[in-house]
CSV table of C-alpha atoms in Angstrom, one decimal:
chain,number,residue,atom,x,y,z
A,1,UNK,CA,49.1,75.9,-68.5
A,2,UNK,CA,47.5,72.4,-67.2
A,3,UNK,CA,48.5,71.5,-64.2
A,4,UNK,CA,49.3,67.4,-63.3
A,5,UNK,CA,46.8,66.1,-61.4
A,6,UNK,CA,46.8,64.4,-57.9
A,7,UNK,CA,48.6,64.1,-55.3
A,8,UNK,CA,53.0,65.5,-55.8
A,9,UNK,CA,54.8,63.1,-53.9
A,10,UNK,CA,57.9,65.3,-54.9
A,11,UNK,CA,56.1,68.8,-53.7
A,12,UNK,CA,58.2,69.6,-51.1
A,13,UNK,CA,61.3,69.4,-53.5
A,14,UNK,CA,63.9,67.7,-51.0
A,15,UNK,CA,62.4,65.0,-49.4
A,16,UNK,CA,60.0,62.3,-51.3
A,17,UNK,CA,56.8,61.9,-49.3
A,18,UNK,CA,55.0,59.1,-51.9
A,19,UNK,CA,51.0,58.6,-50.9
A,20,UNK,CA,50.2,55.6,-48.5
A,21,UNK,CA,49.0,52.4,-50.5
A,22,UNK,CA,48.2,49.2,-49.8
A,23,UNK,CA,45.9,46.5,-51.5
A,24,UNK,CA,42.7,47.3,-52.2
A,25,UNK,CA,41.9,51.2,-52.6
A,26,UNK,CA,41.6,52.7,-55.7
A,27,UNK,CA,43.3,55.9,-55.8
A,28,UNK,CA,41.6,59.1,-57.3
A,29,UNK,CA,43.3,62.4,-58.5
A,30,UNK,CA,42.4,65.6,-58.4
A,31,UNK,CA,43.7,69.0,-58.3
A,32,UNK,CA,46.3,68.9,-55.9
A,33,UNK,CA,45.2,66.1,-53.8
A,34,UNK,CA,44.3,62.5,-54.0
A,35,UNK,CA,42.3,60.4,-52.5
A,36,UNK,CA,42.6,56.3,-52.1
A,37,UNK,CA,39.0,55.2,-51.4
A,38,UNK,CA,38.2,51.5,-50.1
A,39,UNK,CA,35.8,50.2,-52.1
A,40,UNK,CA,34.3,47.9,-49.8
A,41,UNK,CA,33.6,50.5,-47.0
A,42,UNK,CA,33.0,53.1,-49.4
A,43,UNK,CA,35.0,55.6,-47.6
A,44,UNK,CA,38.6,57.0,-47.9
A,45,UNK,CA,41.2,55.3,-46.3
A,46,UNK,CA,43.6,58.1,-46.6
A,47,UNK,CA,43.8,61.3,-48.5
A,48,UNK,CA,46.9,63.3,-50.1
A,49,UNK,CA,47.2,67.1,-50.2
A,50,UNK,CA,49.4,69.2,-51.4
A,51,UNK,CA,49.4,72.7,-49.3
A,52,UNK,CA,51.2,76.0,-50.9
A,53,UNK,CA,51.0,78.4,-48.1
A,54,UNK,CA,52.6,81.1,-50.0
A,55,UNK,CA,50.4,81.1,-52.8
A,56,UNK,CA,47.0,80.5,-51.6
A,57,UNK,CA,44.0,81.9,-53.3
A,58,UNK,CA,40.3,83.1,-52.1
A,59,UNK,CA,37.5,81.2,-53.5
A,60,UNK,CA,34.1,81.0,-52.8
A,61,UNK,CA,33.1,78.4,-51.3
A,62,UNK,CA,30.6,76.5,-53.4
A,63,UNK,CA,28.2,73.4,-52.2
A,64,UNK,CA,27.8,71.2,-55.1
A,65,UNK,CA,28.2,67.9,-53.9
A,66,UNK,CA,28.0,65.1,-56.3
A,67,UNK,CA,29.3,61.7,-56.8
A,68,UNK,CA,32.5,60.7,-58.4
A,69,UNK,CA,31.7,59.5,-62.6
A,70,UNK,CA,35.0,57.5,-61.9
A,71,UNK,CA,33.5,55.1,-59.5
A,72,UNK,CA,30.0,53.0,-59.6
A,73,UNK,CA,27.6,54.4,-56.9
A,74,UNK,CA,28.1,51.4,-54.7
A,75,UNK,CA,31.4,51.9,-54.4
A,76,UNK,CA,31.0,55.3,-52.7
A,77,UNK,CA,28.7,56.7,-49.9
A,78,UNK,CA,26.7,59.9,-51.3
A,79,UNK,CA,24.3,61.5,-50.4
A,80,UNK,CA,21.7,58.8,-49.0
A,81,UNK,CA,24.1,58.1,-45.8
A,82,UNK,CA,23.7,62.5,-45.1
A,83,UNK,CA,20.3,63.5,-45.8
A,84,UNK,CA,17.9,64.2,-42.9
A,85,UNK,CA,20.3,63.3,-40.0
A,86,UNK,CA,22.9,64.8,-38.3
A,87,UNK,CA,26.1,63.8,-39.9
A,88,UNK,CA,28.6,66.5,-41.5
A,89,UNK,CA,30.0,65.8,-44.9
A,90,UNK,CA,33.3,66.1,-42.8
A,91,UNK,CA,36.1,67.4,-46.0
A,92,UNK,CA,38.9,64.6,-45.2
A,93,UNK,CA,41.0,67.2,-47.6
A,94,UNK,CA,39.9,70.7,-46.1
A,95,UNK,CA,38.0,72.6,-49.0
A,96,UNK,CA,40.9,75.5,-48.6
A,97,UNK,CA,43.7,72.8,-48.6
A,98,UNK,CA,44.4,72.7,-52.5
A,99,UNK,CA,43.1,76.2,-53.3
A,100,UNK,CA,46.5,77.6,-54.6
A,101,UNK,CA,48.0,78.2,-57.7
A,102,UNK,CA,46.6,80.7,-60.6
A,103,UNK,CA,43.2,81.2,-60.0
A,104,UNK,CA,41.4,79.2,-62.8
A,105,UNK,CA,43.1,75.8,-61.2
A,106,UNK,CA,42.5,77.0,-57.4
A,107,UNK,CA,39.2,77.1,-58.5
A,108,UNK,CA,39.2,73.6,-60.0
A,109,UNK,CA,40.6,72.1,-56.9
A,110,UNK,CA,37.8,74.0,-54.7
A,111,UNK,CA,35.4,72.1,-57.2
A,112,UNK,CA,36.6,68.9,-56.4
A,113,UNK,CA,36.8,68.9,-52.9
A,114,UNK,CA,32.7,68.4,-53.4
A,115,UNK,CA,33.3,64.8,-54.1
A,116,UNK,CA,31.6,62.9,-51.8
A,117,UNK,CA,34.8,60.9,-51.9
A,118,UNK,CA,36.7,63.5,-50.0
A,119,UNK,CA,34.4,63.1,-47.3
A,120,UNK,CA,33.2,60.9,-44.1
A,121,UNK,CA,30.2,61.2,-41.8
A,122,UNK,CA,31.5,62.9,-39.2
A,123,UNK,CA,29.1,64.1,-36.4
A,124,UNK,CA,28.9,68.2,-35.7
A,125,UNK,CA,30.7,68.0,-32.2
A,126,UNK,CA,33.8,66.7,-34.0
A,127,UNK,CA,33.5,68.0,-37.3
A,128,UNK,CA,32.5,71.9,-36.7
A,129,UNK,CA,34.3,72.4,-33.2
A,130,UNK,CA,37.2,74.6,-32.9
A,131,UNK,CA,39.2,72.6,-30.4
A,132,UNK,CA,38.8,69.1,-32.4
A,133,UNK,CA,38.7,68.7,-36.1
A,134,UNK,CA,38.0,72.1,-37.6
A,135,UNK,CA,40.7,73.4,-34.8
A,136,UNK,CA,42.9,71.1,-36.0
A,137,UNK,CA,42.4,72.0,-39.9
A,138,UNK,CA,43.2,75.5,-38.5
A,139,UNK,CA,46.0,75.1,-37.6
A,140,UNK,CA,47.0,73.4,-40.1
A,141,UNK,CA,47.0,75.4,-42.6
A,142,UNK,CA,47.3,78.9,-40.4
A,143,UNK,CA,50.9,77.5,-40.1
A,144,UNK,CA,51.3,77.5,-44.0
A,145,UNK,CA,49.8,80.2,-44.3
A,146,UNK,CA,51.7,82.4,-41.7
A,147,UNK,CA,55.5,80.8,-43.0
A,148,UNK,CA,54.5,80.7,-46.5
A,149,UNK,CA,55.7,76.8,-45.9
A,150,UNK,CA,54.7,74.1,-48.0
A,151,UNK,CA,53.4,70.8,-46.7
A,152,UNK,CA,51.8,67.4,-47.3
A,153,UNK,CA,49.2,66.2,-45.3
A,154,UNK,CA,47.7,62.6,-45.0
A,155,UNK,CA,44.0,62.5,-43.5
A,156,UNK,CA,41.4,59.5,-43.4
A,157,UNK,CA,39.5,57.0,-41.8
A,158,UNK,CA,40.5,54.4,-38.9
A,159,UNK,CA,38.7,51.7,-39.7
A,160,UNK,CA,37.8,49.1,-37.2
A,161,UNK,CA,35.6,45.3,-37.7
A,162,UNK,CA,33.1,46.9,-35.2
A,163,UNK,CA,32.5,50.0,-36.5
A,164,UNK,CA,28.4,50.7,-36.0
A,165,UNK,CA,26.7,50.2,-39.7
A,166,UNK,CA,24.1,52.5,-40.3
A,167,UNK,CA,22.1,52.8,-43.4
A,168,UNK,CA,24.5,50.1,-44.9
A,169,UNK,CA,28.0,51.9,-43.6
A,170,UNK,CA,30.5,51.4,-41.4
A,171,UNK,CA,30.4,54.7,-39.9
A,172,UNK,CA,34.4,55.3,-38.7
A,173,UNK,CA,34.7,56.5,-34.9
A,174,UNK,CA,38.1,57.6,-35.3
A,175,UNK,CA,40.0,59.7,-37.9
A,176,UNK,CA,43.9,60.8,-38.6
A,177,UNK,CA,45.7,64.0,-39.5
A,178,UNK,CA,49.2,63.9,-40.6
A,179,UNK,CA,51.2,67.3,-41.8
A,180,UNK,CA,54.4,66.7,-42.9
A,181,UNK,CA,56.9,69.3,-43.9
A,182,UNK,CA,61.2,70.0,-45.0
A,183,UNK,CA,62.7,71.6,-41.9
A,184,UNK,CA,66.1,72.7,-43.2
A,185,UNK,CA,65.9,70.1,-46.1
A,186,UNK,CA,64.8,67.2,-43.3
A,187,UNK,CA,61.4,65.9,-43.2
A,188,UNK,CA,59.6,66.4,-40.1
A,189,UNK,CA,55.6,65.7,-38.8
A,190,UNK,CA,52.7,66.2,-36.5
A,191,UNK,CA,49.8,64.1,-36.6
A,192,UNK,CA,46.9,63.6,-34.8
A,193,UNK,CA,44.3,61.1,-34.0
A,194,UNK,CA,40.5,62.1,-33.4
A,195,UNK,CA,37.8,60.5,-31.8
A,196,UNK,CA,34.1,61.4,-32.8
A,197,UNK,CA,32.7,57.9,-30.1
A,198,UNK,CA,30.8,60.1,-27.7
A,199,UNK,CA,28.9,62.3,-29.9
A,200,UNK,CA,27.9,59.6,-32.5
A,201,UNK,CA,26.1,57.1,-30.6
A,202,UNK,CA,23.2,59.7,-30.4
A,203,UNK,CA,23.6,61.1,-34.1
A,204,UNK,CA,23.0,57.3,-34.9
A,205,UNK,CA,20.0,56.6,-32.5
A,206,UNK,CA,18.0,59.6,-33.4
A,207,UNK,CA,15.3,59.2,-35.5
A,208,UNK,CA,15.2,59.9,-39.1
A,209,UNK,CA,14.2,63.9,-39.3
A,210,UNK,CA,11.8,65.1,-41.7
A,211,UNK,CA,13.2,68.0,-44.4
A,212,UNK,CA,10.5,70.2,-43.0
A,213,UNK,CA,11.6,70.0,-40.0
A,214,UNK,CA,14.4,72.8,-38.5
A,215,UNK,CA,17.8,72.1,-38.2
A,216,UNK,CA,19.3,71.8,-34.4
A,217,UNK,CA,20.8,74.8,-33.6
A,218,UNK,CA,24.4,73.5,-33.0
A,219,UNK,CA,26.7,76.0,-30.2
A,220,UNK,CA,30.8,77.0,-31.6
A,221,UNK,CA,32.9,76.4,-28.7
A,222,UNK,CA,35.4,79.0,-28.2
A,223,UNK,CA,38.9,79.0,-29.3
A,224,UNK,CA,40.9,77.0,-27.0
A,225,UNK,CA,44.1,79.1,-25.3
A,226,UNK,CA,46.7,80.2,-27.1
A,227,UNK,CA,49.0,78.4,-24.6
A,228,UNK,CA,48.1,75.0,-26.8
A,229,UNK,CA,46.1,75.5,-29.4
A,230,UNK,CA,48.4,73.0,-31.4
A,231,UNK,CA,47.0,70.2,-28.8
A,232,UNK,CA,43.8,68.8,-30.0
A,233,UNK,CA,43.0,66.9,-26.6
A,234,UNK,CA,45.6,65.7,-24.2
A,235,UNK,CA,46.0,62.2,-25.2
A,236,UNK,CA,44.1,60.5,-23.0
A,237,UNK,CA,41.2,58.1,-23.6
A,238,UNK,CA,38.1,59.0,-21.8
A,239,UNK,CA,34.5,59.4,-22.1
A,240,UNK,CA,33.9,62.7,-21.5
A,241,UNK,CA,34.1,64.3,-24.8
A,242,UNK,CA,35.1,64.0,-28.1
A,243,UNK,CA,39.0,63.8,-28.1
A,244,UNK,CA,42.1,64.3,-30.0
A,245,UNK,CA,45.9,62.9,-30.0
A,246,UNK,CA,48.8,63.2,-30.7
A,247,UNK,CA,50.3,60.4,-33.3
A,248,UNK,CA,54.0,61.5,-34.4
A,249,UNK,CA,56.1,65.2,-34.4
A,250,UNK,CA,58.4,66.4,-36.4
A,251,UNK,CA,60.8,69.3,-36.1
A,252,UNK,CA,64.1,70.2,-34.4
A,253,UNK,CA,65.5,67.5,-32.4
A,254,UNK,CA,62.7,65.4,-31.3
A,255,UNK,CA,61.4,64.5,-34.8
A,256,UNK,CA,58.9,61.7,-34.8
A,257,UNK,CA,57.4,60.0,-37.8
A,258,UNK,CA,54.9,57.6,-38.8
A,259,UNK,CA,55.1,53.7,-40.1
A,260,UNK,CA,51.2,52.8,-41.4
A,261,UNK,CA,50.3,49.4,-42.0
A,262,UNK,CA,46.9,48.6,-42.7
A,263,UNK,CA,43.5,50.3,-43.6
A,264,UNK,CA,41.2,48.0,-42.9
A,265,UNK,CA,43.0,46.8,-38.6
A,266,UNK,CA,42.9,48.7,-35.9
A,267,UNK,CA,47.0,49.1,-35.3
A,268,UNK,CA,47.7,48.7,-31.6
A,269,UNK,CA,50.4,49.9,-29.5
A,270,UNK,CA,51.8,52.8,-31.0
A,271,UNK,CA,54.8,54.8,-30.0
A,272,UNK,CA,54.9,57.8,-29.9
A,273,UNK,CA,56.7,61.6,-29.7
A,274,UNK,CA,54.2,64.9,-29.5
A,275,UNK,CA,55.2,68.3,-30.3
A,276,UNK,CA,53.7,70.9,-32.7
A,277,UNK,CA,55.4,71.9,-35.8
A,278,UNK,CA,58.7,72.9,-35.8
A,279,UNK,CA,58.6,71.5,-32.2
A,280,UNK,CA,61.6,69.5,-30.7
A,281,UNK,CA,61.0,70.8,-27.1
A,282,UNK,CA,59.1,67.8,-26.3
A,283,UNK,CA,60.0,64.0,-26.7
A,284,UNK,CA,56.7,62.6,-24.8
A,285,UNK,CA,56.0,59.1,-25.9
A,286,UNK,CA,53.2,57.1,-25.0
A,287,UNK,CA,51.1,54.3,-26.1
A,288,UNK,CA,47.9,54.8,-28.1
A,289,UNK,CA,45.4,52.7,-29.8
A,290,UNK,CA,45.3,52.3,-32.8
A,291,UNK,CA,46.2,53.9,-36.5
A,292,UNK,CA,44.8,52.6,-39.9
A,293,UNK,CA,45.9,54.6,-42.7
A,294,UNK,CA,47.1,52.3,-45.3
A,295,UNK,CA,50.4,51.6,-46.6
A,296,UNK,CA,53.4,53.4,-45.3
A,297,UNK,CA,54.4,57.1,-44.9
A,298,UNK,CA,58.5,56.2,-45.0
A,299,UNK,CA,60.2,57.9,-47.7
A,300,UNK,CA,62.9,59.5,-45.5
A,301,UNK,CA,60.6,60.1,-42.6
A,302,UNK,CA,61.7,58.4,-39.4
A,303,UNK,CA,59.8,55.1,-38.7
A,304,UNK,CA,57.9,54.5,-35.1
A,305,UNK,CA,56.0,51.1,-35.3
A,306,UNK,CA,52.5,50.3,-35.2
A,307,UNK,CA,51.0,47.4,-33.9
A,308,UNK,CA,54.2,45.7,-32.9
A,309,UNK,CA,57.4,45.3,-30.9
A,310,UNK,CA,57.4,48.9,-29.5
A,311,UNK,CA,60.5,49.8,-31.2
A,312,UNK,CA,61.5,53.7,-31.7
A,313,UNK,CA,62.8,54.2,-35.4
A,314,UNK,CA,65.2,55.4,-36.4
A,315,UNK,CA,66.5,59.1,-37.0
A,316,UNK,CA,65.0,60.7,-40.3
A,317,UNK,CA,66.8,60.1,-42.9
A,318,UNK,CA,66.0,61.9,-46.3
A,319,UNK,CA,66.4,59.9,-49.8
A,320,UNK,CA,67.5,60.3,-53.1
């Protein structure tokens, strides 16, 4: 049996979730996911993955990076931008994300999570810490997982003009995680935003590090409580560590969604609603900057605006 490849805008059967798009990014299938790579900054705008949580498989885990043959080299950041520094090949689609289906394909989607197009530079703190992006990749799919739910999720870049440049990239500060899911046939979402600004301005001023010499021995925070583990961060903007928040909900009541304009801006002004999945107990909205994703996550989800008039959308509405 071959299975399509890319991203199913039709996976989770009654709702149509299509993949943000917008001028400019070339848009690359693989098995399960896709990913729609700017050119220009040579990193993903925003990523696609489909998510079986009832049919997940066990893989080993591989490390054979390499360089999409679909792309010229200049058009994507490999390995140069990684070697002999600090930064994480941070998987923008988690390695487990597509790993589902019979076992020959689950392995073929493990494969191509190596891309160096599925990744960005993302510093240890924020890329290896349980309470900030690999907490949030957790939970994520330990929620498909434990429901045997299937869901779509949207992950990338914020890029901004003033990004630092280092070794000829723009090295994003911030990145996004959007889950959406059908919660009795009505779509509904949680995303986040996550800030890597205070750890990378010393990743970025260190030195370059000779291959003989060790690698830093790099602490794993605990697991935060169980009391709000779904919180990555509480929202606020400060400088005392690496922080997460909330975008949009989804879920019950209080759903929230998600309007993204442009890749390449940061979007100001966004409202907002946080909950976790399945939420609907909370209906906090706030003001946050910024969201660059690229195109627009509609397609019956409910509409909060970025970067404008500070209008609430409207109530989900699925379509045919």
């Amino acid at each position: 049996m071959t299975t399509p490849l890319g991203f199913d805008p039709k996976f989770l059967a009654d709702i149509d979730v299509p993949l943000p798009d917008r001028p400019g990014v070339l848009v690359l299938p693989y098995t399960h996911f896709s990913v729609s790579i700017d050119p220009a900054r040579r990193l993903a705008a925003v990523t696609g993955v489909n998510i079986d949580g009832a049919n997940m498989k066990d893989v080993a885990r591989g490390d054979d990076w390499r360089l999409d043959d679909h792309l010229q080299a200049s058009q994507q950041a490999g390995n140069e931008l990684y070697s002999n520094n600090d930064l994480d090949r941070g998987h923008l689609v988690r390695r487990r994300d597509p790993v589902w289906g019979e076992l020959s394909v689950a392995q073929r989607a493990n494969k191509d999570t190596f891309h160096y197009t599925v990744c960005a530079p993302q510093t240890a703190t924020l890329n290896q810490s349980k309470t900030l992006w690999l907490g949030l990749e957790d939970y994520v799919l330990g929620y498909a997982e434990q429901y045997g739910r299937r869901l779509s999720v949207f992950s990338g870049c914020i890029f901004a003009d003033d990004d630092p440049i280092y070794r000829g990239i723009a090295i994003p500060r911030q990145f996004f995680k959007i889950a959406v899911w059908s919660q009795d046939s009505t779509p509904a979402c949680t995303g986040y935003v996550l800030d890597q600004s205070p750890s990378l301005g010393p990743v970025l001023d260190k030195p370059l590090r000779l291959e003989t010499d060790p690698p830093p021995l790099r602490p794993v925070p605990d697991l935060p409580g169980s009391g709000s583990r779904h919180r990555v961060g509480d929202g606020s903007r400060t400088g005392h560590a690496d922080r997460g928040r909330s975008l949009c909900t989804g879920g019950g009541s209080s759903r929230g969604c998600v309007d993204v304009d442009r890749v390449d801006e940061t979007v100001r002004r966004a409202l907002v609603n946080r909950s976790g999945f399945g939420g609907g107990q909370a209906d906090e909205r706030r003001s946050v900057d910024g969201l660059a994703a690229g195109g627009r996550i509609d397609a019956g989800l409910a509409q909060s605006t970025f970067g404008g008039d500070r209008r609430a959308g409207p109530p989900c509405q699925s379509r045919s």
